[in-house]
Tab-separated table of C-alpha atoms in Angstrom:
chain	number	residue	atom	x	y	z
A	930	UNK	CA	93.880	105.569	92.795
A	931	UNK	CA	93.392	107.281	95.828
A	932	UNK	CA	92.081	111.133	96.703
A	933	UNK	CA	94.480	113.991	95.891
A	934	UNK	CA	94.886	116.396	98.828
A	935	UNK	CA	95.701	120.250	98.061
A	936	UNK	CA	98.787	121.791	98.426
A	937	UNK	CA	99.191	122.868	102.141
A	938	UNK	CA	102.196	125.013	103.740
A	939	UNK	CA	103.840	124.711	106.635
A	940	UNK	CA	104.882	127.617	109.541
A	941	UNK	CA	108.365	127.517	108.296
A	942	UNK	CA	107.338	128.211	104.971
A	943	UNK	CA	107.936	124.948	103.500
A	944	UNK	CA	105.440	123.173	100.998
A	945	UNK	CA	104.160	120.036	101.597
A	946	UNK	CA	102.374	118.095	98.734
A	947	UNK	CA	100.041	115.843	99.710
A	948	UNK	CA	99.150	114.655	96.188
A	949	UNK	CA	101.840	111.286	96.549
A	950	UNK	CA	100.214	110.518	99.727
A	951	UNK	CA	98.445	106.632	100.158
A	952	UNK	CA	100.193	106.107	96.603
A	953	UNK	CA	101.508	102.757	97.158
A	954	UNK	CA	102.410	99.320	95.900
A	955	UNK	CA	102.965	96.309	97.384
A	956	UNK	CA	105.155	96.999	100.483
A	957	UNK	CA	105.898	100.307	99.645
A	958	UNK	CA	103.663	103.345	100.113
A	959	UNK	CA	104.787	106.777	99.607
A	960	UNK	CA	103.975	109.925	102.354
A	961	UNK	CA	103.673	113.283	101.546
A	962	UNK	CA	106.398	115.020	100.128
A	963	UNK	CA	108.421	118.277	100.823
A	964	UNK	CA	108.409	121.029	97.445
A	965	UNK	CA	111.172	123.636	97.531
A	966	UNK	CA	111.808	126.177	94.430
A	967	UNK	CA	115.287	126.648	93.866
A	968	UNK	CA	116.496	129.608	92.020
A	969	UNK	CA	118.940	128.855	89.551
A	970	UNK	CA	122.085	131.341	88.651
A	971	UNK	CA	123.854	129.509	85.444
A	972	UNK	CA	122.485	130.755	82.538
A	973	UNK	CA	122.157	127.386	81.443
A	974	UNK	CA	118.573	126.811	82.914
A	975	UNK	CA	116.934	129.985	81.252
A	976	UNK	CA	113.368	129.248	80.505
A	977	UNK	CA	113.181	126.577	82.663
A	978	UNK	CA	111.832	126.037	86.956
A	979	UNK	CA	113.863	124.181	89.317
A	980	UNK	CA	112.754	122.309	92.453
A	981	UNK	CA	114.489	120.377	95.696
A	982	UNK	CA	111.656	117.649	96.417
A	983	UNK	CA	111.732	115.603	99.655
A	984	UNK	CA	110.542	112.148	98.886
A	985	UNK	CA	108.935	110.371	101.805
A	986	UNK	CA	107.683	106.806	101.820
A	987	UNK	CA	107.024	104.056	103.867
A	988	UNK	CA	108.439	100.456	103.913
A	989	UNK	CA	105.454	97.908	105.775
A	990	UNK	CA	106.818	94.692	105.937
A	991	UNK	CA	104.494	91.520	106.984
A	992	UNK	CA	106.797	90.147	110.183
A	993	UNK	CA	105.830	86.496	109.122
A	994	UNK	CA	107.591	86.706	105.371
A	995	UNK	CA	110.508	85.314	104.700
A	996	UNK	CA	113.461	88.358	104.807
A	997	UNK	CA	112.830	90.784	101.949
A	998	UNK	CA	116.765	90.904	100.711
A	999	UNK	CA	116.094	94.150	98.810
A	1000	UNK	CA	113.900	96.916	96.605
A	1001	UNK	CA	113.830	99.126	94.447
A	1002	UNK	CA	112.036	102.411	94.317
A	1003	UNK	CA	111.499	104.153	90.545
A	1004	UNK	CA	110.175	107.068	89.895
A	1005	UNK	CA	109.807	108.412	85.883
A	1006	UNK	CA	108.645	112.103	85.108
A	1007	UNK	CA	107.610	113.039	81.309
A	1008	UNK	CA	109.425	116.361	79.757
A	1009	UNK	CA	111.230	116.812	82.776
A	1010	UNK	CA	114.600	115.944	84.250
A	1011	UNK	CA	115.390	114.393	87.492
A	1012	UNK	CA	119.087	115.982	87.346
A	1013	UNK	CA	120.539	114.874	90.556
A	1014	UNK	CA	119.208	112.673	94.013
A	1015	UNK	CA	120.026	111.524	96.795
A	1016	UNK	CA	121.047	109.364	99.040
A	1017	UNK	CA	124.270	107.729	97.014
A	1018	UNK	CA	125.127	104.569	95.675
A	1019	UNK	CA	127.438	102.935	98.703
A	1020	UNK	CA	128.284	99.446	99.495
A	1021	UNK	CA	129.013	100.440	102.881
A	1022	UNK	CA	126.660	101.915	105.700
A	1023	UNK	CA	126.073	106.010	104.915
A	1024	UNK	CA	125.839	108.426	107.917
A	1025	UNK	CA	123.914	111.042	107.555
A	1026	UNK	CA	125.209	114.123	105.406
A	1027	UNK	CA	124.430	117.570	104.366
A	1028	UNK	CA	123.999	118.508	100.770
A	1029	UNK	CA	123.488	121.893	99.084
A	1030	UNK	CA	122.376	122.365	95.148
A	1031	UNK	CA	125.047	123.956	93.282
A	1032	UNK	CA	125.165	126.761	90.661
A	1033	UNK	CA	124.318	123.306	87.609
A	1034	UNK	CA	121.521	121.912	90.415
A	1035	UNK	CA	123.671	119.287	91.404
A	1036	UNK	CA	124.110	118.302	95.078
A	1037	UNK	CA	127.003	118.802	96.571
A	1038	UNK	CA	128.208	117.876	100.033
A	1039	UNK	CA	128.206	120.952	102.759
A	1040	UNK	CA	129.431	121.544	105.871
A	1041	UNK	CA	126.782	124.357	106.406
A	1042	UNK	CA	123.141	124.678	105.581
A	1043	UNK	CA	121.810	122.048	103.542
A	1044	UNK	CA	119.646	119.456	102.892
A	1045	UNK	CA	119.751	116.471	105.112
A	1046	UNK	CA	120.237	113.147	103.445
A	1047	UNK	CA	119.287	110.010	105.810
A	1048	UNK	CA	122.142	107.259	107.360
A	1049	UNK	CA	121.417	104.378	105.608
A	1050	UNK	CA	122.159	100.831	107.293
A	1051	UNK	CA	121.864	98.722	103.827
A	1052	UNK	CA	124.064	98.552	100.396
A	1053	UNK	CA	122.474	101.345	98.240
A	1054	UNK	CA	122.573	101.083	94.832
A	1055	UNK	CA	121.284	104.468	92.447
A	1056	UNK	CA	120.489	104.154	88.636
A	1057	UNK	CA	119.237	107.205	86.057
A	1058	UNK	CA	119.449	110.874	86.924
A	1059	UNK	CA	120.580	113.523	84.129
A	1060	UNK	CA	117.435	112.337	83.008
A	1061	UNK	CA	113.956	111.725	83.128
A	1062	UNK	CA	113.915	109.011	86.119
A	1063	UNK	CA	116.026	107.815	89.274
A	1064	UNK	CA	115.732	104.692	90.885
A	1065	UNK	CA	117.348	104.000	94.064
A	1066	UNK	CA	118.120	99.423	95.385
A	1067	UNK	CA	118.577	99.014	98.703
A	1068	UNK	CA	119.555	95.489	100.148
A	1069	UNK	CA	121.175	93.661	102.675
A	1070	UNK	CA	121.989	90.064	102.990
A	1071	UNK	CA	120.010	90.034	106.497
A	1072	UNK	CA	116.718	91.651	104.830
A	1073	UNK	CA	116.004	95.481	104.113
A	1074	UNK	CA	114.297	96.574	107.764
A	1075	UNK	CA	111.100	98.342	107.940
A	1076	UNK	CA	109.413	101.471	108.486
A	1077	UNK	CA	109.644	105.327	107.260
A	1078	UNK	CA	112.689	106.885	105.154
A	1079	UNK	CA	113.223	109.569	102.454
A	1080	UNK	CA	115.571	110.772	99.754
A	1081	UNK	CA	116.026	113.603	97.819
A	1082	UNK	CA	115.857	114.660	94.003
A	1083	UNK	CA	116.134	118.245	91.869
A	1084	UNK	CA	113.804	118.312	89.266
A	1085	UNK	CA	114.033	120.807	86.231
A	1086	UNK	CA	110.550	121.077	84.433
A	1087	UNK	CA	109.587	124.296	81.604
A	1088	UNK	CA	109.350	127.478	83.312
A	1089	UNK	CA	105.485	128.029	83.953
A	1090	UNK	CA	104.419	124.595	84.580
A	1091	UNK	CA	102.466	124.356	87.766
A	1092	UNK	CA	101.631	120.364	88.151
A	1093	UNK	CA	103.974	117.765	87.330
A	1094	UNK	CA	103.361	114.417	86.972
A	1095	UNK	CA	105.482	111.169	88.581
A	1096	UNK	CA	105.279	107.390	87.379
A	1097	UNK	CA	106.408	105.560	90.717
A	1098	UNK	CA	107.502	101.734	90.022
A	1099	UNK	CA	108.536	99.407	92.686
A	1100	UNK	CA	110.954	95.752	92.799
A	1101	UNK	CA	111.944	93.599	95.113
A	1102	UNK	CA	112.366	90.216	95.799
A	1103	UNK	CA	109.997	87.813	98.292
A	1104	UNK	CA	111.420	84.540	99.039
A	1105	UNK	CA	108.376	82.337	98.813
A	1106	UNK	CA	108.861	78.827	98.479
A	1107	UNK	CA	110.113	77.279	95.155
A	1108	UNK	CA	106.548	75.017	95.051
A	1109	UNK	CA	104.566	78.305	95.688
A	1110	UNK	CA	102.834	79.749	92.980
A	1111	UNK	CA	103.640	83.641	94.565
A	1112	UNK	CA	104.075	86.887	92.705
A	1113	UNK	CA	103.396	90.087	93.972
A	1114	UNK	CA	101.333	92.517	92.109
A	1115	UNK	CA	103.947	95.303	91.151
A	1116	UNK	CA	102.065	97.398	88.548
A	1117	UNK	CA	103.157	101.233	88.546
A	1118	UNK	CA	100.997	104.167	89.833
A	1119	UNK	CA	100.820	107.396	88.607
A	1120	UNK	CA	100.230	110.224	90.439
A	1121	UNK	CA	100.595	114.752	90.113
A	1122	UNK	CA	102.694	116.847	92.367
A	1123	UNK	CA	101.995	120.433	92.266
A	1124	UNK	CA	104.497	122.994	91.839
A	1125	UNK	CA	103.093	126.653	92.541
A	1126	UNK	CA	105.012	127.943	94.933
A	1127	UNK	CA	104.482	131.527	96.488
A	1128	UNK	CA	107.042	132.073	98.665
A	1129	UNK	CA	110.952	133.303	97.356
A	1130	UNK	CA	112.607	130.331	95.889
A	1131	UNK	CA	116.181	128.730	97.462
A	1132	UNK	CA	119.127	130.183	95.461
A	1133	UNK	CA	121.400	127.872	94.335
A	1134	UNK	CA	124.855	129.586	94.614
A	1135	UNK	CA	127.432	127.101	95.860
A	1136	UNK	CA	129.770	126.155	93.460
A	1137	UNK	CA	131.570	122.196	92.819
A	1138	UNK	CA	131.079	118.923	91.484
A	1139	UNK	CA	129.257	115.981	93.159
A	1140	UNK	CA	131.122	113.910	95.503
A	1141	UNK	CA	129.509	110.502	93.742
A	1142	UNK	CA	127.407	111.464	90.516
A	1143	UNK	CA	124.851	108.992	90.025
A	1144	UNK	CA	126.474	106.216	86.360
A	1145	UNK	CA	124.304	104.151	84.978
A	1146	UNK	CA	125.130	100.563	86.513
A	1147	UNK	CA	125.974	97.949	83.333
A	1148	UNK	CA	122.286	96.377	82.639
A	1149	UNK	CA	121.452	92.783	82.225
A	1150	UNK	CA	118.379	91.505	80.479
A	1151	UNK	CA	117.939	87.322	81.285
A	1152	UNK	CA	116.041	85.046	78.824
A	1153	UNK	CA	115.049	81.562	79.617
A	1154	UNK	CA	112.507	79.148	79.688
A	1155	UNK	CA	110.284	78.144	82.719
A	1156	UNK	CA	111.675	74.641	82.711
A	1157	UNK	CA	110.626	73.233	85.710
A	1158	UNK	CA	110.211	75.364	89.358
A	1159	UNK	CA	113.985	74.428	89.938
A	1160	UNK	CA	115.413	75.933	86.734
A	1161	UNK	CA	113.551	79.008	87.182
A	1162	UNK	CA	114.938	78.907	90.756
A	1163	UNK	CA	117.869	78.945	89.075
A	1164	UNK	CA	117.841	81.617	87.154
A	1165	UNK	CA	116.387	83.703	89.637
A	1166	UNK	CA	119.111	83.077	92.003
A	1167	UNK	CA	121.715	84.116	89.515
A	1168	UNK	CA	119.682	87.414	88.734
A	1169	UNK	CA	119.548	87.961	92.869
A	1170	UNK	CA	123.441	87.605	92.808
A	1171	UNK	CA	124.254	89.431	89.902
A	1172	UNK	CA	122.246	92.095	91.746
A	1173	UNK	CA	124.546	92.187	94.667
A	1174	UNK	CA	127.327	92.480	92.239
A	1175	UNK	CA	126.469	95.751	91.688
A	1176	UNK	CA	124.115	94.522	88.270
A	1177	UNK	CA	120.846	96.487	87.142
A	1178	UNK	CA	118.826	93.232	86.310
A	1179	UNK	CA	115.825	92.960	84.177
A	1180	UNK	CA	114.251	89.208	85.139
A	1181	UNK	CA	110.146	88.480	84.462
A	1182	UNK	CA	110.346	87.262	88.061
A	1183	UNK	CA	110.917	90.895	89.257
A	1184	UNK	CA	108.510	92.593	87.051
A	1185	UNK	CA	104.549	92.732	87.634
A	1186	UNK	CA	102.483	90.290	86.992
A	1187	UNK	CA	99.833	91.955	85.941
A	1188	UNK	CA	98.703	91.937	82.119
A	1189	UNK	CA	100.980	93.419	79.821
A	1190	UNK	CA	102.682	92.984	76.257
A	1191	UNK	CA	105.858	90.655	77.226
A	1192	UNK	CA	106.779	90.466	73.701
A	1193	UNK	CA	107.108	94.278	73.524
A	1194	UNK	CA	108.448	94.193	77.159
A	1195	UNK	CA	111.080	91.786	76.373
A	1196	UNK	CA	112.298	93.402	73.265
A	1197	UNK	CA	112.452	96.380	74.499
A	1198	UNK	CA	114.985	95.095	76.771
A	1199	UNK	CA	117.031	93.012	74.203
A	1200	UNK	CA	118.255	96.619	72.521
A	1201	UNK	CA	118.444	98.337	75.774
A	1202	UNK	CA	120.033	96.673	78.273
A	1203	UNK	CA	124.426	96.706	77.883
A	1204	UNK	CA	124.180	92.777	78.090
A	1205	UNK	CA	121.663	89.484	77.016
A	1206	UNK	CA	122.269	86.450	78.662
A	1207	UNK	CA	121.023	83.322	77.205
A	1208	UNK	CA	120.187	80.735	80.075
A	1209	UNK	CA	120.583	77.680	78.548
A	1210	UNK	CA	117.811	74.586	79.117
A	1211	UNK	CA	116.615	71.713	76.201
A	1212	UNK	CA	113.518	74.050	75.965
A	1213	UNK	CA	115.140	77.387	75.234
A	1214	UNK	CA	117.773	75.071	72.514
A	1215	UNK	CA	114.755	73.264	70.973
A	1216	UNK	CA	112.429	76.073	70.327
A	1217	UNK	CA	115.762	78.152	68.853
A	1218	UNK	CA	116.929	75.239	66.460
A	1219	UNK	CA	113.183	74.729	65.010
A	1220	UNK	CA	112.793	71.172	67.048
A	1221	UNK	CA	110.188	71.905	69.157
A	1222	UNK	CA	106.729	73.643	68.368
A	1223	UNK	CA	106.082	77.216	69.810
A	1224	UNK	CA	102.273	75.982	70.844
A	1225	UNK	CA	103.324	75.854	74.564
A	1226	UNK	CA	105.636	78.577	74.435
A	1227	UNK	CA	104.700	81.230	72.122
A	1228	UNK	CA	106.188	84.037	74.202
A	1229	UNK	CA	110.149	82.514	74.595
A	1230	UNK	CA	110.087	81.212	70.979
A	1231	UNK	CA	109.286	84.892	69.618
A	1232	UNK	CA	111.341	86.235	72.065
A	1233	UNK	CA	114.346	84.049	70.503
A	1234	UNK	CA	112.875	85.052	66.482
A	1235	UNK	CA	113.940	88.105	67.309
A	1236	UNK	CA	116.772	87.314	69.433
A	1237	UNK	CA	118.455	85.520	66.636
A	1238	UNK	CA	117.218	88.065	64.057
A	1239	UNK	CA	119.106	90.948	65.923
A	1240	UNK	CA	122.301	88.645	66.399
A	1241	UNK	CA	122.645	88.371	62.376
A	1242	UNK	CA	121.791	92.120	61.507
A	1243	UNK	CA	124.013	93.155	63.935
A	1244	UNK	CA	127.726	91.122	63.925
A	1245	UNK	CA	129.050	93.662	66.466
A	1246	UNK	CA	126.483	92.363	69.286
A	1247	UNK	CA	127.685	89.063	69.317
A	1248	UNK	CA	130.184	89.795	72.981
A	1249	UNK	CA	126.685	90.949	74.169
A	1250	UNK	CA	124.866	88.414	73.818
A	1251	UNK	CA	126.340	85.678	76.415
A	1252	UNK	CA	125.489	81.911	76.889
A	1253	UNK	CA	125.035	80.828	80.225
A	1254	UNK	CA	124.975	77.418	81.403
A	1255	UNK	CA	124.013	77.196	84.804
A	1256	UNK	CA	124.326	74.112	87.002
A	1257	UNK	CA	123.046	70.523	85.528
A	1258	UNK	CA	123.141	72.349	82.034
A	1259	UNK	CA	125.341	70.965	79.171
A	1260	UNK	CA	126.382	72.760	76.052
A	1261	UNK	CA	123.654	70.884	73.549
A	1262	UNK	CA	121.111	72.945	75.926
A	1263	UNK	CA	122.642	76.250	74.000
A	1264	UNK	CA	120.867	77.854	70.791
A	1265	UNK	CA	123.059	76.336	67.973
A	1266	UNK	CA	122.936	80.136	65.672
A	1267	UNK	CA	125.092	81.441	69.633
A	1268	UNK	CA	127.669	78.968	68.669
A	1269	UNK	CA	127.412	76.293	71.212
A	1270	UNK	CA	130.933	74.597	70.850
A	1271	UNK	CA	132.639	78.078	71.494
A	1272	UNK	CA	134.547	79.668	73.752
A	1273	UNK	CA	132.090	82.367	74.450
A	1274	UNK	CA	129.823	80.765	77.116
A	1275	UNK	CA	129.763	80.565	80.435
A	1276	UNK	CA	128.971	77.344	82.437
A	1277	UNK	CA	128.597	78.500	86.034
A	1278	UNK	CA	129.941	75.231	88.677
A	1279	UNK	CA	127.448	77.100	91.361
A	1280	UNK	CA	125.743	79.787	92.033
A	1281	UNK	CA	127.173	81.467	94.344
A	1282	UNK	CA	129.154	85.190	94.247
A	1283	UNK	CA	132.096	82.995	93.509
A	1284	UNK	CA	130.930	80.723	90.508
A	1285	UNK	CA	129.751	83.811	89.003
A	1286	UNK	CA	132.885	85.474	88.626
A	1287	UNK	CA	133.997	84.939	85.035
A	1288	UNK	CA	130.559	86.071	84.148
A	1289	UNK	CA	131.105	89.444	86.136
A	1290	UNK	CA	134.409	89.530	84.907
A	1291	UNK	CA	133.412	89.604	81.350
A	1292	UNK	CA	130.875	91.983	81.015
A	1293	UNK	CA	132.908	94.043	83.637
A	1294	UNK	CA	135.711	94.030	81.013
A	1295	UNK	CA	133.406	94.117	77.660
A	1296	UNK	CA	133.459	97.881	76.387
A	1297	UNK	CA	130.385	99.612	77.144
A	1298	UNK	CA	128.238	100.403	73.835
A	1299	UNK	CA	126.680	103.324	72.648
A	1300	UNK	CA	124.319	102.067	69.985
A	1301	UNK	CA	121.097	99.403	70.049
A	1302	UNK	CA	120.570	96.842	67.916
A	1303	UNK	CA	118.159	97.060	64.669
C-alpha cells in the first residue's frame, strides 16, 4: 500500500486528493483525483454531503503483449452512494461533452458551464450507480490504447463525514497463449479520499433527467470444468464474446488469482447474477450425476451441490439456469437433474458473435427477476 499524501488545493480553488495516487493494479494505476462539494437544493438529500470527484488514472500497457481487447475499472464505497458517473455506456466513439449535476445530483448534459467528460475512441460499457459502486468496460476489437484518462462520479456520503473510503477493482483480458500458464494478479486495493472542503460548495440548480442513466447490464455467471487448456479456451472465448454483446460476465479467468474462498465466490454469484450457464464437458456431467469422485475437483463438484440444490428449492429458476454446449460437446456431457434431452440448451456450432445468437437471444428475451435463489 503506498504513502497517503495530504489534501492540497489548487490556485483556482479546486481540491486535489492525493490519497488515490500510485494506487494501482496490474496495468492500471490511478492519479490524483479532483474533490468538488456540491450543494444540494432538493430536500431530498437533508442530512447528507454531496461531492463531484474527478477520477484520474493511468492505463501502462507493455508494447510487446498481445492487444489488451478491454478492462474494466470498479470502484465500491461502504455507506455511501455513487449516484451518477460518467463517461456513458456507448457502442459508438463519444466526443467530448459537458455535464452539469442537477437539482437529484444527476448529470445532465449542458451547453454552458460544466464538467468536462473525455471523447472516448473505444465501446464503453457502465454498470452500478444509484448505488454503492460504478464500474465502467472499455474495449475495442483492435486493443484498448494506452496512457492517461478520467471520468467522473457524484458521491452522496452522511453529512459530517470528512474521509471516505474507495475499494478500486480492476478486469481485463491478456491474450497469452493457450499453453501458457498466465494470470495476472488482480486483487483489489483499498484506499481513503478526504472530503473537508473549505471553500463554498458548487450548487446544484439545473433541473432534467439524464440523457443515458447508467441500467444494470443482464449478468452472466459461467460454470465449467478445466477440461483440458482447449475447453477452458473455450469457455473463455464465449465469456470474451458475450462481453462484446453488451454481457456483464463473471468467469474465474477474469477474476484474481490470488487466494480467496471460490466456493463462497462462486455462490455468491449463482444467486446474483440474472443468468447461470452450465458449460457442458464429461467432467462437469460426471461429477453432477455422482460418477466421478470430487478428489480432483472439490471446488466444481460443490459448486454443482449447490447448483443442483438451488435448482430444486427454487422451480422458478429453471429458464435461468441454461445448458450450454459449446463446440465438440454432445448432450450426455450435460448434468442429467438440467434435463439433458430438452429443449432448453444451447449447443453453440462456433463461437463466434454469430453462433452465439440464440444464446443472446434468450436471455435477451427471458424476463428480468427480482428475487435470488434460497
Amino acid at each position: 500500500m503506498p504513502s497517503i499524501s495530504l489534501v492540497v488545493a489548487d490556485h483556482a480553488g479546486k481540491r486535489v486528493d492525493a490519497g488515490p495516487e500510485g494506487v494501482g493494479i496490474g496495468a492500471l494505476r490511478l492519479l490524483c483525483w479532483q474533490v468538488h462539494r456540491i450543494a444540494p437544493t432538493s430536500g431530498e438529500f437533508v442530512g447528507s454531503a454531496a461531492y463531484l470527484i474527478k477520477v484520474n488514472y493511468e492505463l501502462d500497457l507493455v508494447p510487446d503483449l498481445a492487444p489488451m481487447t478491454w478492462y474494466e475499472l470498479g470502484l465500491t464505497v461502504d455507506d455511501a452512494t455513487i449516484v451518477d458517473a460518467v463517461p456513458r455506456s456507448s457502442t459508438t466513439p463519444q466526443a467530448e461533452r459537458l455535464f452539469t449535476p442537477s437539482r437529484r445530483l444527476e448529470l445532465i448534459p449542458t451547453e454552458g458551464e460544466g464538467i468536462r467528460a473525455p471523447a472516448v475512441a473505444e465501446r464503453v460499457e457502465v454498470f452500478g450507480g444509484a448505488s454503492g459502486s460504478v464500474r465502467w468496460r472499455h474495449s475495442a476489437a483492435e486493443g484498448v490504447r494506452p496512457g492517461s484518462r478520467w471520468a467522473w462520479l457524484v458521491l452522496l456520503v452522511p453529512e459530517g463525514r470528512n474521509e471516505q473510503s474507495f475499494r478500486l477493482s480492476v478486469r481485463y483480458d491478456l491474450r497469452a497463449g493457450m499453453g501458457e500458464s498466465y494470470w495476472p494478479l488482480q486483487e483489489p486495493a483499498d484506499f481513503p479520499i478526504t472530503l473537508q472542503d473549505p471553500d463554498p460548495p458548487l450548487t446544484a440548480t439545473a433541473e432534467g433527467r439524464p440523457d443515458r442513466p447508467l441500467t444494470e447490464a443482464i449478468s452472466v455467471f459461467v460454470c465449467y470444468a478445466h477440461e483440458s487448456p482447449r475447453h477452458k479456451a473455450d469457455v473463455k472465448l464465449l465469456a470474451n464474446l458475450l462481453l462484446e454483446s453488451g454481457f456483464d460476465v463473471h468467469l474465474d479467468q477474469f477474476e484474481s488469482a490470488v487466494r480467496r474462498d471460490w466456493h463462497q465466490w462462486s455462490v455468491a454469484m449463482m444467486k446474483e447474477c440474472d443468468f447461470t450457464l452450465v458449460i457442458a464437458s464429461p467432467t462437469c456431467a460426471a461429477l453432477a450425476n455422482g460418477s466421478a469422485g470430487s478428489e480432483r475437483n472439490r471446488g466444481l463438484h460443490q459448486e454443482l451441490v449447490v447448483l443442483r440444490t438451488l435448482y430444486q428449492r427454487n422451480p422458478d429458476w429453471w429458464c435461468y439456469v441454461l445448458p450450454v454446449l459449446v463446440p465438440g460437446q454432445t448432450t450426455k456431457e450435460v448434468p442429467l437433474f438440467l434435463g439433458a434431452e430438452a429443449e432448453g440448451r444451447y449447443s453453440l456450432d462456433d463461437l463466434t458473435r454469430r453462433g452465439i445468437g440464440n444464446l443472446v437471444a434468450a436471455m435477451q428475451e427471458t424476463k428480468r427477476r427480482d428475487w435470488q435463489p434460497e
